[in-house]
Each structure stands twice: as C-alpha cells, then as structure tokens.
Amino acid sequence: MALYSEKVMDHFRNPRNVGQIDDADGIGEVGNAKCGDIMRMYIKVDDDSKVITDIKFNTFGCGSAIATSSMATEMIMGKTIDEALELSNKAVVEALDGLPTHKIHCSVLAEQAVRAAVKDYYDRKGIEYNPEDFKEIEEDELHEHCGL
Ligand code: FES
C-alpha cells in the first residue's frame, strides 16, 4: 500500500487556498523551533454572522503539513468561527484518507494555526473569550514529538 493516500498527494501537489490575505481580520502563526516548520493562516470574517468568508495559508512545513492545511481550509471556508474551532486535526486527517502515523503530528500545525487566527481576530475586535480555549497555542509544545 502506498504511504500516502491519493487525496494527500492531490492536496500536496495542488494545495488549495495558498497565499495571504492582505486585509485579513485574523492572522495566526504557529511553529516549532525543533523541526523549523512554520504555518501562517489568514482569515476574513463577516462580523455579523461570524462566517469565515476567506481563508489562506502559507507554510514552510512538510508535504503532510501542506496537505492537511489545504484540506482544513476547504473544510473551514464558509463555516462559522465556532464550527472552525471544532474542526480537529483528526477530522482533517480522516478527510484525507489518513496519514502515516509518524506524520499525524504535522496535521496539528493547521489546527493550531486556525485557532491562533481566531484568537487574533478576537483580540483585534475586542471580543471576549476564555483564554483556556486557546491555551495550547500559547505553550510552545507544538509538535515536539515530530522528531525532526
Ligand atoms: Fe514538521 Fe511535518 S510539519 S515534519
């Protein structure tokens, strides 16, 4: 069996929503010094409905990080912020028909970047939130187990 599913290869070769949004409402950057991989996520949000109307990402991550981010942006586009926050890296990996076990951690980069972008949106707009909900992106433990 191939190491990577066709969906992973497709999103890796033709990643969706790559780039940046110059007038983004929220920007989230996460990374880990150990493997040197960085992910930046941009979101546009409709203030009234809280629907994410545009989302783009840039990454220096590996192929699995690119594929999971691409899939995550497709799944989040047009959803509300609350729905986006519920999207787990597990759901993204499932939508890609799986990743090799040692690459599962790469998918966390996308999930965390989305959360960081939402937090940035809340901060910019002065919207109150529970800091506990975003605790994990404050801690620099992301992806420590990547082994790279
Ligand atoms: Fe760090 Fe994949 S994102 S190795």
PDB file of C-alpha atoms and ligand atoms in Angstrom:
ATOM      1  CA  MET A   1       0.000   0.000   0.000  1.00  0.00           C
ATOM      2  CA  ALA A   2       1.230   3.485  -0.822  1.00  0.00           C
ATOM      3  CA  LEU A   3       2.498   5.509   2.106  1.00  0.00           C
ATOM      4  CA  TYR A   4       0.289   8.465   1.216  1.00  0.00           C
ATOM      5  CA  SER A   5      -3.311   8.404   0.031  1.00  0.00           C
ATOM      6  CA  GLU A   6      -4.279   9.850  -3.330  1.00  0.00           C
ATOM      7  CA  LYS A   7      -6.060  12.679  -1.545  1.00  0.00           C
ATOM      8  CA  VAL A   8      -2.907  13.581   0.386  1.00  0.00           C
ATOM      9  CA  MET A   9      -0.884  13.559  -2.829  1.00  0.00           C
ATOM     10  CA  ASP A  10      -3.526  15.665  -4.596  1.00  0.00           C
ATOM     11  CA  HIS A  11      -3.602  18.319  -1.859  1.00  0.00           C
ATOM     12  CA  PHE A  12       0.191  18.264  -1.635  1.00  0.00           C
ATOM     13  CA  ARG A  13       0.642  18.726  -5.381  1.00  0.00           C
ATOM     14  CA  ASN A  14      -2.232  21.191  -5.834  1.00  0.00           C
ATOM     15  CA  PRO A  15      -2.738  22.855  -2.479  1.00  0.00           C
ATOM     16  CA  ARG A  16      -5.903  24.932  -2.199  1.00  0.00           C
ATOM     17  CA  ASN A  17      -6.071  28.408  -0.667  1.00  0.00           C
ATOM     18  CA  VAL A  18      -2.336  29.044  -0.599  1.00  0.00           C
ATOM     19  CA  GLY A  19      -1.253  32.642  -0.182  1.00  0.00           C
ATOM     20  CA  GLN A  20      -2.042  35.516   2.063  1.00  0.00           C
ATOM     21  CA  ILE A  21      -4.917  37.916   2.657  1.00  0.00           C
ATOM     22  CA  ASP A  22      -3.646  41.488   2.796  1.00  0.00           C
ATOM     23  CA  ASP A  23      -6.636  42.827   4.735  1.00  0.00           C
ATOM     24  CA  ALA A  24      -7.125  39.743   6.917  1.00  0.00           C
ATOM     25  CA  ASP A  25      -9.273  40.010  10.036  1.00  0.00           C
ATOM     26  CA  GLY A  26      -7.140  37.458  11.850  1.00  0.00           C
ATOM     27  CA  ILE A  27      -3.652  36.023  11.320  1.00  0.00           C
ATOM     28  CA  GLY A  28      -2.341  33.026  13.195  1.00  0.00           C
ATOM     29  CA  GLU A  29       1.255  31.895  13.119  1.00  0.00           C
ATOM     30  CA  VAL A  30       2.413  28.766  14.828  1.00  0.00           C
ATOM     31  CA  GLY A  31       5.550  26.755  14.578  1.00  0.00           C
ATOM     32  CA  ASN A  32       8.136  24.769  16.327  1.00  0.00           C
ATOM     33  CA  ALA A  33      11.800  25.504  16.570  1.00  0.00           C
ATOM     34  CA  LYS A  34      12.677  21.824  16.573  1.00  0.00           C
ATOM     35  CA  CYS A  35      11.603  20.931  13.071  1.00  0.00           C
ATOM     36  CA  GLY A  36      11.713  24.527  11.862  1.00  0.00           C
ATOM     37  CA  ASP A  37       8.258  24.346  10.373  1.00  0.00           C
ATOM     38  CA  ILE A  38       6.043  27.395  10.416  1.00  0.00           C
ATOM     39  CA  MET A  39       2.413  27.812   9.447  1.00  0.00           C
ATOM     40  CA  ARG A  40       0.622  31.099   8.924  1.00  0.00           C
ATOM     41  CA  MET A  41      -3.150  31.214   8.488  1.00  0.00           C
ATOM     42  CA  TYR A  42      -5.192  34.242   7.356  1.00  0.00           C
ATOM     43  CA  ILE A  43      -8.948  34.578   7.802  1.00  0.00           C
ATOM     44  CA  LYS A  44     -11.620  37.042   6.702  1.00  0.00           C
ATOM     45  CA  VAL A  45     -14.659  37.043   8.949  1.00  0.00           C
ATOM     46  CA  ASP A  46     -18.120  38.525   8.481  1.00  0.00           C
ATOM     47  CA  ASP A  47     -18.594  40.416  11.748  1.00  0.00           C
ATOM     48  CA  ASP A  48     -22.344  39.877  11.936  1.00  0.00           C
ATOM     49  CA  SER A  49     -22.682  36.207  11.049  1.00  0.00           C
ATOM     50  CA  LYS A  50     -19.152  35.219  12.172  1.00  0.00           C
ATOM     51  CA  VAL A  51     -18.830  33.257   8.949  1.00  0.00           C
ATOM     52  CA  ILE A  52     -15.303  32.778   7.599  1.00  0.00           C
ATOM     53  CA  THR A  53     -15.580  34.213   4.105  1.00  0.00           C
ATOM     54  CA  ASP A  54     -11.971  33.667   3.062  1.00  0.00           C
ATOM     55  CA  ILE A  55      -9.026  31.679   4.364  1.00  0.00           C
ATOM     56  CA  LYS A  56      -5.488  31.263   3.098  1.00  0.00           C
ATOM     57  CA  PHE A  57      -2.293  29.723   4.396  1.00  0.00           C
ATOM     58  CA  ASN A  58       1.455  29.850   3.919  1.00  0.00           C
ATOM     59  CA  THR A  59       3.780  27.261   5.306  1.00  0.00           C
ATOM     60  CA  PHE A  60       7.362  26.135   5.445  1.00  0.00           C
ATOM     61  CA  GLY A  61       6.050  22.796   6.623  1.00  0.00           C
ATOM     62  CA  CYS A  62       6.474  19.387   5.062  1.00  0.00           C
ATOM     63  CA  GLY A  63       4.185  17.788   2.490  1.00  0.00           C
ATOM     64  CA  SER A  64       1.838  16.437   5.141  1.00  0.00           C
ATOM     65  CA  ALA A  65       1.520  19.903   6.678  1.00  0.00           C
ATOM     66  CA  ILE A  66       0.709  21.335   3.252  1.00  0.00           C
ATOM     67  CA  ALA A  67      -1.898  18.659   2.507  1.00  0.00           C
ATOM     68  CA  THR A  68      -3.619  18.931   5.882  1.00  0.00           C
ATOM     69  CA  SER A  69      -3.694  22.733   5.732  1.00  0.00           C
ATOM     70  CA  SER A  70      -5.117  22.657   2.235  1.00  0.00           C
ATOM     71  CA  MET A  71      -7.858  20.251   3.288  1.00  0.00           C
ATOM     72  CA  ALA A  72      -8.522  22.194   6.505  1.00  0.00           C
ATOM     73  CA  THR A  73      -9.038  25.450   4.605  1.00  0.00           C
ATOM     74  CA  GLU A  74     -11.511  23.735   2.271  1.00  0.00           C
ATOM     75  CA  MET A  75     -13.431  22.363   5.238  1.00  0.00           C
ATOM     76  CA  ILE A  76     -13.477  25.722   7.047  1.00  0.00           C
ATOM     77  CA  MET A  77     -14.369  28.069   4.185  1.00  0.00           C
ATOM     78  CA  GLY A  78     -17.939  29.304   4.618  1.00  0.00           C
ATOM     79  CA  LYS A  79     -18.248  27.925   8.138  1.00  0.00           C
ATOM     80  CA  THR A  80     -18.732  29.950  11.294  1.00  0.00           C
ATOM     81  CA  ILE A  81     -15.882  30.573  13.704  1.00  0.00           C
ATOM     82  CA  ASP A  82     -17.414  28.163  16.208  1.00  0.00           C
ATOM     83  CA  GLU A  83     -17.599  25.442  13.587  1.00  0.00           C
ATOM     84  CA  ALA A  84     -13.998  26.133  12.553  1.00  0.00           C
ATOM     85  CA  LEU A  85     -12.819  25.801  16.150  1.00  0.00           C
ATOM     86  CA  GLU A  86     -14.486  22.419  16.350  1.00  0.00           C
ATOM     87  CA  LEU A  87     -12.562  21.072  13.394  1.00  0.00           C
ATOM     88  CA  SER A  88      -9.955  18.699  14.764  1.00  0.00           C
ATOM     89  CA  ASN A  89      -6.787  17.594  13.064  1.00  0.00           C
ATOM     90  CA  LYS A  90      -8.224  14.080  13.344  1.00  0.00           C
ATOM     91  CA  ALA A  91     -11.204  15.027  11.182  1.00  0.00           C
ATOM     92  CA  VAL A  92      -8.882  16.607   8.612  1.00  0.00           C
ATOM     93  CA  VAL A  93      -6.687  13.505   8.529  1.00  0.00           C
ATOM     94  CA  GLU A  94      -9.776  11.329   8.073  1.00  0.00           C
ATOM     95  CA  ALA A  95     -10.943  13.532   5.204  1.00  0.00           C
ATOM     96  CA  LEU A  96      -7.564  12.891   3.576  1.00  0.00           C
ATOM     97  CA  ASP A  97      -7.989   9.119   3.997  1.00  0.00           C
ATOM     98  CA  GLY A  98      -5.282   9.024   6.635  1.00  0.00           C
ATOM     99  CA  LEU A  99      -1.632   9.864   7.123  1.00  0.00           C
ATOM    100  CA  PRO A 100       1.289   7.659   8.145  1.00  0.00           C
ATOM    101  CA  THR A 101       1.403   7.502  11.936  1.00  0.00           C
ATOM    102  CA  HIS A 102       4.680   9.400  12.200  1.00  0.00           C
ATOM    103  CA  LYS A 103       3.125  12.256  10.183  1.00  0.00           C
ATOM    104  CA  ILE A 104      -0.062  12.703  12.201  1.00  0.00           C
ATOM    105  CA  HIS A 105       1.641  15.383  14.248  1.00  0.00           C
ATOM    106  CA  CYS A 106       2.161  17.545  11.162  1.00  0.00           C
ATOM    107  CA  SER A 107      -1.614  17.938  10.907  1.00  0.00           C
ATOM    108  CA  VAL A 108      -1.648  19.675  14.287  1.00  0.00           C
ATOM    109  CA  LEU A 109       0.086  22.671  12.717  1.00  0.00           C
ATOM    110  CA  ALA A 110      -3.021  23.530  10.637  1.00  0.00           C
ATOM    111  CA  GLU A 111      -5.431  23.120  13.538  1.00  0.00           C
ATOM    112  CA  GLN A 112      -3.317  25.298  15.779  1.00  0.00           C
ATOM    113  CA  ALA A 113      -2.859  27.984  13.117  1.00  0.00           C
ATOM    114  CA  VAL A 114      -6.633  28.216  12.671  1.00  0.00           C
ATOM    115  CA  ARG A 115      -7.083  28.609  16.421  1.00  0.00           C
ATOM    116  CA  ALA A 116      -4.355  31.266  16.525  1.00  0.00           C
ATOM    117  CA  ALA A 117      -6.040  33.182  13.681  1.00  0.00           C
ATOM    118  CA  VAL A 118      -9.385  33.132  15.503  1.00  0.00           C
ATOM    119  CA  LYS A 119      -7.707  34.303  18.698  1.00  0.00           C
ATOM    120  CA  ASP A 120      -6.082  37.139  16.757  1.00  0.00           C
ATOM    121  CA  TYR A 121      -9.494  38.063  15.313  1.00  0.00           C
ATOM    122  CA  TYR A 122     -10.999  38.137  18.821  1.00  0.00           C
ATOM    123  CA  ASP A 123      -8.092  40.252  20.094  1.00  0.00           C
ATOM    124  CA  ARG A 124      -8.374  42.755  17.241  1.00  0.00           C
ATOM    125  CA  LYS A 125     -12.133  43.132  17.680  1.00  0.00           C
ATOM    126  CA  GLY A 126     -12.040  43.202  21.456  1.00  0.00           C
ATOM    127  CA  ILE A 127     -14.269  40.128  21.643  1.00  0.00           C
ATOM    128  CA  GLU A 128     -14.081  38.324  24.968  1.00  0.00           C
ATOM    129  CA  TYR A 129     -13.056  34.682  25.061  1.00  0.00           C
ATOM    130  CA  ASN A 130     -11.934  32.107  27.524  1.00  0.00           C
ATOM    131  CA  PRO A 131      -8.089  32.058  27.443  1.00  0.00           C
ATOM    132  CA  GLU A 132      -8.242  28.384  28.405  1.00  0.00           C
ATOM    133  CA  ASP A 133      -9.737  27.651  24.981  1.00  0.00           C
ATOM    134  CA  PHE A 134      -6.538  28.837  23.355  1.00  0.00           C
ATOM    135  CA  LYS A 135      -4.065  27.688  25.953  1.00  0.00           C
ATOM    136  CA  GLU A 136      -2.322  25.132  23.807  1.00  0.00           C
ATOM    137  CA  ILE A 137      -1.192  27.682  21.224  1.00  0.00           C
ATOM    138  CA  GLU A 138       0.453  29.705  23.976  1.00  0.00           C
ATOM    139  CA  GLU A 139       2.528  26.768  25.013  1.00  0.00           C
ATOM    140  CA  ASP A 140       5.484  26.036  22.861  1.00  0.00           C
ATOM    141  CA  GLU A 141       4.949  22.332  22.920  1.00  0.00           C
ATOM    142  CA  LEU A 142       3.516  22.071  19.487  1.00  0.00           C
ATOM    143  CA  HIS A 143       4.869  19.236  17.503  1.00  0.00           C
ATOM    144  CA  GLU A 144       7.680  18.460  19.899  1.00  0.00           C
ATOM    145  CA  HIS A 145       7.345  14.783  19.152  1.00  0.00           C
ATOM    146  CA  CYS A 146       7.975  15.255  15.461  1.00  0.00           C
ATOM    147  CA  GLY A 147      11.499  14.064  15.986  1.00  0.00           C
ATOM    148  CA  LEU A 148      12.940  16.363  13.372  1.00  0.00           C
TER     149      LEU A 148
HETATM  150 FE1  FES B   1       7.070  19.350  10.937  1.00  0.00          FE
HETATM  151 FE2  FES B   1       5.745  17.850   9.113  1.00  0.00          FE
HETATM  152  S1  FES B   1       5.264  19.823   9.815  1.00  0.00           S
HETATM  153  S2  FES B   1       7.724  17.486   9.968  1.00  0.00           S
END
